[in-house]
Structure formats: C-alpha cells, structure tokens
Short mmCIF file of C-alpha atoms in Angstrom, two decimals:
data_model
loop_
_atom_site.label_atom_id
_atom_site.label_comp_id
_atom_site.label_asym_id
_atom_site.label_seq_id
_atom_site.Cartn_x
_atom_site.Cartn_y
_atom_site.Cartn_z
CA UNK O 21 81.24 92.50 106.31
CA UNK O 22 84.39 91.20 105.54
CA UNK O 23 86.77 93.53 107.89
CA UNK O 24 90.11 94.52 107.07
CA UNK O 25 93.05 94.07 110.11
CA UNK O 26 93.31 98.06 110.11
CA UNK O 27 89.94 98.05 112.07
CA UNK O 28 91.42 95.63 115.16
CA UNK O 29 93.85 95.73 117.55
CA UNK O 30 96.21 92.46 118.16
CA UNK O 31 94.43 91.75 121.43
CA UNK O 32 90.57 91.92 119.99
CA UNK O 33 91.97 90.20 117.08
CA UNK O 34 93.42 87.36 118.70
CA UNK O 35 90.75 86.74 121.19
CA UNK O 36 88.64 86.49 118.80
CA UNK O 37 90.66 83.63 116.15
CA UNK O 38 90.72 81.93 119.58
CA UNK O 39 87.16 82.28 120.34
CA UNK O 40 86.37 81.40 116.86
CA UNK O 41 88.83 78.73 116.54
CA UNK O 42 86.87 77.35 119.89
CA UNK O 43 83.64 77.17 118.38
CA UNK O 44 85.16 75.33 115.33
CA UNK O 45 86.79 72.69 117.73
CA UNK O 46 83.39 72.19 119.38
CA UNK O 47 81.30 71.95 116.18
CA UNK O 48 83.94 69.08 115.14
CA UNK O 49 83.65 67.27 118.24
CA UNK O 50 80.03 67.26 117.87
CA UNK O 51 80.04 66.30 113.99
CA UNK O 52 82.22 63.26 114.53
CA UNK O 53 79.08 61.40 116.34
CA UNK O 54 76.19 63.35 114.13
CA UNK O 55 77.18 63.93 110.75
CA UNK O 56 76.12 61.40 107.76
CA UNK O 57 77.82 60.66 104.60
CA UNK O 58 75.48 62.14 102.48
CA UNK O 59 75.50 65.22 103.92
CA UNK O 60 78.92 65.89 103.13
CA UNK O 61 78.73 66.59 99.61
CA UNK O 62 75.55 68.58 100.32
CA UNK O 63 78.12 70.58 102.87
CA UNK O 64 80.75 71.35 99.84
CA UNK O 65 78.15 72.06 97.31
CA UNK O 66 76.04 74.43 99.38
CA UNK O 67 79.74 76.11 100.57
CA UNK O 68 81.22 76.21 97.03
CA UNK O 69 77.16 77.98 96.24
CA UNK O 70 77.72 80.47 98.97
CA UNK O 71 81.09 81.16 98.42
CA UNK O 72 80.16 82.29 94.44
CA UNK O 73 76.91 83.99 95.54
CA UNK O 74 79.00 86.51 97.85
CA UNK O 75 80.75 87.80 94.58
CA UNK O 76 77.62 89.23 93.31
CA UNK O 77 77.04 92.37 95.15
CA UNK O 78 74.08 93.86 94.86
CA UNK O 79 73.16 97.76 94.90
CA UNK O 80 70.81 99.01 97.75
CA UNK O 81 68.58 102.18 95.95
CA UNK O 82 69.41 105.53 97.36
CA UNK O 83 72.13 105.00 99.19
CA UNK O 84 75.46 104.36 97.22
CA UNK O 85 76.49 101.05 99.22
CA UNK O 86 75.71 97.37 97.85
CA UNK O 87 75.27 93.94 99.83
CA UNK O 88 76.09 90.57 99.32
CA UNK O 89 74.76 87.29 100.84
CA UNK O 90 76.09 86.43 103.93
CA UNK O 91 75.04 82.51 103.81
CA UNK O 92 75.52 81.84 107.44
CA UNK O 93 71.60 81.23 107.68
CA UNK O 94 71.29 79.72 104.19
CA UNK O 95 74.04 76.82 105.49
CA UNK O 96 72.07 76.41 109.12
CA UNK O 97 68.97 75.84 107.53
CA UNK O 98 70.05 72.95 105.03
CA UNK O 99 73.17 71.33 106.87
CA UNK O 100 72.29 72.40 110.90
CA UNK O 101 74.23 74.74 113.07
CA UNK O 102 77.04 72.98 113.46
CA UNK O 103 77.84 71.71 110.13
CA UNK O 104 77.03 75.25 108.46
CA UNK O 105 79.46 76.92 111.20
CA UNK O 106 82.16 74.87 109.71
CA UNK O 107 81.06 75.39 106.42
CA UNK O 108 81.01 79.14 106.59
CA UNK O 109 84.32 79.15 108.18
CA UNK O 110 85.89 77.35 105.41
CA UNK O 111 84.05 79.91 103.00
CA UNK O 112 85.66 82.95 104.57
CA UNK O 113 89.12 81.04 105.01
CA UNK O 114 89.47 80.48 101.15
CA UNK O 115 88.62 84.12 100.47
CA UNK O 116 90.79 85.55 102.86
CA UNK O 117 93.89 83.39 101.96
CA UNK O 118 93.22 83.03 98.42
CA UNK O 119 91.47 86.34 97.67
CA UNK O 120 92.36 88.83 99.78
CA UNK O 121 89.03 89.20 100.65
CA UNK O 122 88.92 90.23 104.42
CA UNK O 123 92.36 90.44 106.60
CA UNK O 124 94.16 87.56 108.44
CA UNK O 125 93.97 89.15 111.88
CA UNK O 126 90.40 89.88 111.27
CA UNK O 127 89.34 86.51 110.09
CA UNK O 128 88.54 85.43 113.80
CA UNK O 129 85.66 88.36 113.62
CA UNK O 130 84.56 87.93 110.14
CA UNK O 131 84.09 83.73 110.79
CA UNK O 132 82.12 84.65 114.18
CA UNK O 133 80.54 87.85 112.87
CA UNK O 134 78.96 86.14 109.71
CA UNK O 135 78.96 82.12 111.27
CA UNK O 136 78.23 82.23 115.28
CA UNK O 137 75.11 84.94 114.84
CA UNK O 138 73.11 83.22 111.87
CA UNK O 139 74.15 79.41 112.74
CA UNK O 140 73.43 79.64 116.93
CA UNK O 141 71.48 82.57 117.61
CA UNK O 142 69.14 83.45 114.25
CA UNK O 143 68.92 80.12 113.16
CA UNK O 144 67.60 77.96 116.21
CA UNK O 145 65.76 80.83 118.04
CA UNK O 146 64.19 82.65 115.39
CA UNK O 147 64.02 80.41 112.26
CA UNK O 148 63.07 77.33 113.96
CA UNK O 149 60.87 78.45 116.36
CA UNK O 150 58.53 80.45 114.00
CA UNK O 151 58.97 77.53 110.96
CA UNK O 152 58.38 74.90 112.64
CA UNK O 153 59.10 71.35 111.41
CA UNK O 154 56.58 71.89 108.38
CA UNK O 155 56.21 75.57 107.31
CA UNK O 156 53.86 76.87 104.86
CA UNK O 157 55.00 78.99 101.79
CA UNK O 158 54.20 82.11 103.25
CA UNK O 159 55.99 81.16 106.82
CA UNK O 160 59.02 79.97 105.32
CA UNK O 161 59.54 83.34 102.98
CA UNK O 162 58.45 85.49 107.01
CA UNK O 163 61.14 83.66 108.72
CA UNK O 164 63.66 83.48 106.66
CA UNK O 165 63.72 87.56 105.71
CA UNK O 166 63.57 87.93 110.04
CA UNK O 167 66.17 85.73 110.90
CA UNK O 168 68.40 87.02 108.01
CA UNK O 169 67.81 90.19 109.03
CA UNK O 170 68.54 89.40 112.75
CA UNK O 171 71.50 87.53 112.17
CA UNK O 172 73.35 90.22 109.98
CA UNK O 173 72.27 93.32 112.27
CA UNK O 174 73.76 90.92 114.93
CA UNK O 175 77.28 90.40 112.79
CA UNK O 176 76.94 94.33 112.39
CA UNK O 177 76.71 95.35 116.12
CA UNK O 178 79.89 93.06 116.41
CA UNK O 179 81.76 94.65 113.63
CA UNK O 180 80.95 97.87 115.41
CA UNK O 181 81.86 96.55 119.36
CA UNK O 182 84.98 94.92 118.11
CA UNK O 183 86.16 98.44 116.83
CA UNK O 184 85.14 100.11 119.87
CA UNK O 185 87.07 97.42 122.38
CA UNK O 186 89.91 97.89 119.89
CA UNK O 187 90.48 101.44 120.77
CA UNK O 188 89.76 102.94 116.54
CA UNK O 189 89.12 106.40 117.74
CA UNK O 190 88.74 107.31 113.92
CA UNK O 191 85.81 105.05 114.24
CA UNK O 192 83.00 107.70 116.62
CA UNK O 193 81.10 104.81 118.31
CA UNK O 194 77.50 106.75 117.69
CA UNK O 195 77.98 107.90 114.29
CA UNK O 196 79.52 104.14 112.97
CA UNK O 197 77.14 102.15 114.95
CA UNK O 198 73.95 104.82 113.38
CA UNK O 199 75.31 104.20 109.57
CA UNK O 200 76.05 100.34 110.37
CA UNK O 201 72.60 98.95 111.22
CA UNK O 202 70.43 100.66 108.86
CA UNK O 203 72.55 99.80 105.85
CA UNK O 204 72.50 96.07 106.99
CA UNK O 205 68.57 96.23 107.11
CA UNK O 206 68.20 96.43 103.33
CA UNK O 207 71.00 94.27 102.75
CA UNK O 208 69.56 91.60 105.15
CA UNK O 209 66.11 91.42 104.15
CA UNK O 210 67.27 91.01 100.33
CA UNK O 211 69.72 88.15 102.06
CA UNK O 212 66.06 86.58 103.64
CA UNK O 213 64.42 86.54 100.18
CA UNK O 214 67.54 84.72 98.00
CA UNK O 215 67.46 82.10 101.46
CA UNK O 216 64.11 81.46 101.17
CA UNK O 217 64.29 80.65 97.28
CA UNK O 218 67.06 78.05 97.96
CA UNK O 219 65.24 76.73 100.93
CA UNK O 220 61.73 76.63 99.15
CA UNK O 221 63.25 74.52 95.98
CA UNK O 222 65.09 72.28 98.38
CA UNK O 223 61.92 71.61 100.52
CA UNK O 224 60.24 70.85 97.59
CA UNK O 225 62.96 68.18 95.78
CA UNK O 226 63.75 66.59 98.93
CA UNK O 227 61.91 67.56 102.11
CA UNK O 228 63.58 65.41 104.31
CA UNK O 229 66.91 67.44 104.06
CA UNK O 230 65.62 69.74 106.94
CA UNK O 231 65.03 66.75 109.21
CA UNK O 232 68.07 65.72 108.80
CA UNK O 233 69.35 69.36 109.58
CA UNK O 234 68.02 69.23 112.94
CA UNK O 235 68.94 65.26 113.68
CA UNK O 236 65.61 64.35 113.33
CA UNK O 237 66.84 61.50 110.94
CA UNK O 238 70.26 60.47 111.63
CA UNK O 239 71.24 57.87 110.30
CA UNK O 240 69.15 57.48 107.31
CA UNK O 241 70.38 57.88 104.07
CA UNK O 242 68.80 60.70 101.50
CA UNK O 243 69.32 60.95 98.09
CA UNK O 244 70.33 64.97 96.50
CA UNK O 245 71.96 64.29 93.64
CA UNK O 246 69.48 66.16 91.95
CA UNK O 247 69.83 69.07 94.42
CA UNK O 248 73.49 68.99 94.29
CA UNK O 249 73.38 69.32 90.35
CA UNK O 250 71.17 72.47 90.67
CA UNK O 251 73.29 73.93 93.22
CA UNK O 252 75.98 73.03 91.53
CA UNK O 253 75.04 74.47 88.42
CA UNK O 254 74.36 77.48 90.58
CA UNK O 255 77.43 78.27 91.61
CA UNK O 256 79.15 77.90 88.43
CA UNK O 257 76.89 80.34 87.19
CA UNK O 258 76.84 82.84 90.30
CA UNK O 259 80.71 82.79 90.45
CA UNK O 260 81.50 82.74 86.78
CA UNK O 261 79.07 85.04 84.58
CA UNK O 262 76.61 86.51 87.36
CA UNK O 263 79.42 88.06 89.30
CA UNK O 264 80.32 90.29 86.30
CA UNK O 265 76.94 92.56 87.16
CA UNK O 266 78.14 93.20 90.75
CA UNK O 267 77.54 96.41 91.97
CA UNK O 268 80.55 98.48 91.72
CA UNK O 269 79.39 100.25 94.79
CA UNK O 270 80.94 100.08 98.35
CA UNK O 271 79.53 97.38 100.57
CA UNK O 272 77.55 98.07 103.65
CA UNK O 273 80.90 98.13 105.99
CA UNK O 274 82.81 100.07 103.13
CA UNK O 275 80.26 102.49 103.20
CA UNK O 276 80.03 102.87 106.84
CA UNK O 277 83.69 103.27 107.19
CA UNK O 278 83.68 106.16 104.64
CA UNK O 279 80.74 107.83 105.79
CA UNK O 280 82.08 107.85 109.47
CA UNK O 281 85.88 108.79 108.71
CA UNK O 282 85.14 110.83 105.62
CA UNK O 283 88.29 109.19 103.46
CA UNK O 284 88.05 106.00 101.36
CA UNK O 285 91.45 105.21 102.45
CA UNK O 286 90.86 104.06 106.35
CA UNK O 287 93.76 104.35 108.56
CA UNK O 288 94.30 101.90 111.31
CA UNK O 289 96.86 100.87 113.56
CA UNK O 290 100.35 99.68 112.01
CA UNK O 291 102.60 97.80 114.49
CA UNK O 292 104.74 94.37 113.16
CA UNK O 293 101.92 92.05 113.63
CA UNK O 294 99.59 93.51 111.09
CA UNK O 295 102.91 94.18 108.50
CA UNK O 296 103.62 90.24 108.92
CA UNK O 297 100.10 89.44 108.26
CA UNK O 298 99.58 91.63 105.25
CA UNK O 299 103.15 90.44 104.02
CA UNK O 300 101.91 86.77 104.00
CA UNK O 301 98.03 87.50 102.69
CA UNK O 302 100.09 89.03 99.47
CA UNK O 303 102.07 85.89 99.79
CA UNK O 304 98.83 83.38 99.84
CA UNK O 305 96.41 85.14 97.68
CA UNK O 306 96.49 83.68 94.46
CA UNK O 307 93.88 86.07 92.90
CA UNK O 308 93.82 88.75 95.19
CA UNK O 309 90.22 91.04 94.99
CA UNK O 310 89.36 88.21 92.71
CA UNK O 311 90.77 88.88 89.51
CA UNK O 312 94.24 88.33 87.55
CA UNK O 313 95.63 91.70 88.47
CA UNK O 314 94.94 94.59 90.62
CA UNK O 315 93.74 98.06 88.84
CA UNK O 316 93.84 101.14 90.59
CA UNK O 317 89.95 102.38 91.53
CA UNK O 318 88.06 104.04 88.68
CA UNK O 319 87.87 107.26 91.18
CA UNK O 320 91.82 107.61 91.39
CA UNK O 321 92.16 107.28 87.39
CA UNK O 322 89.07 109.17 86.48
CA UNK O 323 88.24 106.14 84.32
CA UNK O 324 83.93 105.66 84.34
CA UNK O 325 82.95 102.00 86.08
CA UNK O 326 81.87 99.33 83.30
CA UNK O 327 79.19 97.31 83.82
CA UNK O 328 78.85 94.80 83.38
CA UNK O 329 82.72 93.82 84.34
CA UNK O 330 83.18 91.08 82.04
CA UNK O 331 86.52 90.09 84.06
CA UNK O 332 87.88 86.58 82.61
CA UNK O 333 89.91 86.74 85.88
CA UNK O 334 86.32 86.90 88.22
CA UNK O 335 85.20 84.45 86.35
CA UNK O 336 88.31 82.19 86.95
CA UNK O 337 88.50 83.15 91.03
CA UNK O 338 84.52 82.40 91.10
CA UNK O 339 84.78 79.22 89.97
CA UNK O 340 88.28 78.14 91.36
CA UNK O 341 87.11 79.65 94.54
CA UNK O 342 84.00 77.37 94.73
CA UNK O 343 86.46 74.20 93.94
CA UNK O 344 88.58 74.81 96.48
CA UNK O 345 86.02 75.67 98.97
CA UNK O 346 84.03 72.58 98.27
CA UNK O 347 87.20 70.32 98.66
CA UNK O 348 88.13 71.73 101.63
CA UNK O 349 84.86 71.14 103.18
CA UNK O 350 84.52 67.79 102.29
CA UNK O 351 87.68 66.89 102.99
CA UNK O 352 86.92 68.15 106.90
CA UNK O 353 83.83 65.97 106.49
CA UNK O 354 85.35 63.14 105.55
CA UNK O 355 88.05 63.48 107.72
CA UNK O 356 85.40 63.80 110.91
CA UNK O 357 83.38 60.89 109.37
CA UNK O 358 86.58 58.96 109.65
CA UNK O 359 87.74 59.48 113.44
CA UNK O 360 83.84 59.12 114.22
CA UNK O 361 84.33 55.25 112.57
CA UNK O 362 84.39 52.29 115.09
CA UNK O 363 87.70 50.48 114.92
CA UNK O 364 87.95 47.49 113.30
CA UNK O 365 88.19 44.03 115.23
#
C-alpha cells in the first residue's frame, strides 16, 4: 500500500504530509512526558523487524496479487499508539528515501494510511477492547486477525478516497474501490496471524511489555534484552535470506491499479512538482526497489521469474534498511527522552 505520487494531486498530497506531519508533532509532544528508556530500543528493534518483514511479500491463492505486513498494529500493540505512529513513520520514511519504495508526495498518505488507522482507530477500539488487559490464547490470535483486518481495509478505503479527491479519472471510483477491499481481506487476516505470533512470544517472555504499552507502568523499568535478541535475530533473517522467497506477484494496490486501468504502466498527472520529487527520490535512494541495480520486469524481457531471488543486493538493502531504521528511531527517542529531562540545578 505503498502509493506512488502518479496517484495524487499536489493539493491531496500536501494536505495530507501536513496532516501527517501533525499527528507526528502531537505523538512527540506526548512522548516527551510518557516514554521510558527502555522502551526505546524495543522501538528501533521492533521498527528495524517491521521494516525487513515488509520485504517478504507473500502470494494470496487465486488471485495473482501478494501482501506484505503492514506493522502499524504489530508496533501499537508492543510500544502504544503513539510510540508505534512514530515508529511506522520512520519505517516508511527510510523506504521511501532510501528505497524508492513509495513516492515523496505520497508519503503523507502512505504514513497515515498504514500508521493513523492501525495505531488510533484498530488498535485502541478494536484490539483493546476485545483483549483486554489479560487475553487468553485464543482471544489474542481473534483480535489480532480483526483489528488487522480493520485497520488495513481502513488504509485501503483511504488509498481509494485520496484518488477520488485527487481527481484520477483513470481510477473508476466503483470498480477500484470493488478490487481494493477484497484483496486487502486476505492480505489482512494473514497480517493478524504473523501479529499475533510476535505478540504471543512477547507476552510470554515478558508480559509486562503490554502494560507498559498502555501506561499502565510508567516509570518502571523492564528488562527485553532477551526479546530484543529474538527480534533482532528476526529481522536479520526476514530482511536478509527470507526476503529472497517474496512473491514476485503484484501487491494488493499493484493489482488493483492494473485490474482497474488495464495497463501495468499507470499514468498520472505530470506537472513540476511531481518531476522535482521524482528527480530527488533518484537522488536519495541508495538502493532503489531494494537491490544494487534496477532490471527491466521479467514480462518486458520475456525472461521466466526465479524463485527464489537470491539477490546479494536484497539482502544488503534488508539489512542496511533495518540499521538505519532502528537508528533513526532511537535517535528520535532519545532525542524526546532528552527535552522531556528536568534541568539541572
């Protein structure tokens, strides 16, 4: 659901890297009283692990497309709303400066598409309203598939409105908005199911994580090393070797976009904002669609898709991607930890 800057105008674009900028500001003023040193290297590990899990698309049967996790909810549940919007953000930043992944215009949409539905809508009125402060098995593994599910048919339905408000008449309102939420439905209950596996081993090393996420115990200090190895470990893994068996398939938006325009190659609006922005993306991604060097698509050469894609360049981007990621977010956490500290005498 990472959108490209052909699918907005400058207005709709804007307002929303203002709206979304906003909601960053706010989460920062309210981190600088709430947030607790240990948390902070649980925020960069969890962001570096989400961040490496959204290179490993997976296929959805029938259909052609493939998903990835969107993390938003994975991020709310462990660090709280706030935290995990700021976390997400910083996800989404790296891979659409560094990667390519997503355009600049559109970042303001992707970061509230994919952080403001799972972190303040799925997260407190779904997740922990049905959870509770002490779920069962079975609850936890419920929730977390609905509120996955909600929050990504949620970032979906915005996708589609931000399209419509920005005049795409390739885009037929009915027909985009009738491919878009069914091919999220798949891709967000598979989303629930990976969430709830993090969540359950978490809840199990060190329960009082998700106390913490809801302020229940600020203040006190909780040991995760051991959670931050596994995750840790984790991403390494998801961003270096896993993301070779990606599906080579379109993703759910991809898919959508082809299916309502009938061409792979989507035409949107060209004016001299979006040729600045693409000019600099070019300029700032390192390891643009996360590899050493662009190939043209196997359709266009005729060539059959490998899999797996042993890519040493994926590899690279997966785990330099989950560095820089992680230092970026704690770097914002230590940063708010530090204007949040009482002056000295």
């Amino acid at each position: 659901m990472h959108m490209a800057d052909a699918l907005l105008s400058p207005a709709v674009g804007g307002g929303m890297w203002a709206l979304s900028a906003g909601l960053i500001g706010y989460c920062s003023k309210v981190l600088r009283t709430t947030l607790d040193d240990w948390k902070i290297p649980l925020m960069g590990v969890v962001s570096a692990f989400v961040f490496a899990a959204q290179m490993v698309n997976f296929s959805i049967p029938a259909t052609g497309s493939s998903g990835h996790l969107g993390g938003g909810l994975l991020l709310a549940i462990l660090l709280g709303p706030h935290a995990a919007f700021l976390a997400i953000a910083s996800v989404l930043t790296v891979q659409a400066f560094f990667f390519a992944d997503g355009g600049l215009l559109a970042l303001g949409c992707t970061i509230f598409n994919l952080g403001f539905f799972p972190c303040f809508v799925a997260y407190p009125l779904i997740y922990r309203r049905i959870a509770g402060s002490n779920p069962t098995t079975a609850r936890l593994w419920t929730v977390s598939i609905l509120a996955a599910v909600a929050g990504l048919e949620l970032g979906a339905l915005g996708v589609v409105l931000e399209t419509r408000l920005s005049e795409i008449s390739a885009l037929p309102f009915t027909t985009f908005i009738a491919l878009m939420l069914p091919i999220h439905l798949p891709i967000g209950i598979i989303e629930g199911i990976v969430t709830a596996a993090v969540v359950q081993f978490v809840y199990r090393a060190r329960p009082e994580v998700f106390d913490a996420a809801t302020a229940l115990s600020q203040g006190r200090k909780i040991a995760v090393a051991p959670v931050l190895v596994v995750l840790a470990i984790a991403a390494v893994c998801s961003g270096g070797v896993l993301s070779w068996f990606a599906s080579s398939h379109p993703d759910g938006l991809e898919w959508a976009l082809f299916h309502s325009t009938g061409t792979e190659e989507f035409a949107g609006r060209e004016d001299a904002l979006h040729a600045s922005l693409a000019h600099v993306q070019t300029k700032t991604a390192i390891l643009p669609d996360y590899t050493f060097s662009a190939s043209e698509a196997p359709a266009e050469t005729g060539a059959k898709t490998q899999w797996p894609a042993v890519d040493p360049g994926t590899s690279v981007s997966g785990i330099v991607g989950g560095a820089i990621t992680l230092g970026i977010v704690a770097l914002a956490g230590l940063a708010l930890r530090r204007r949040a500290a009482p002056a000295r005498p």
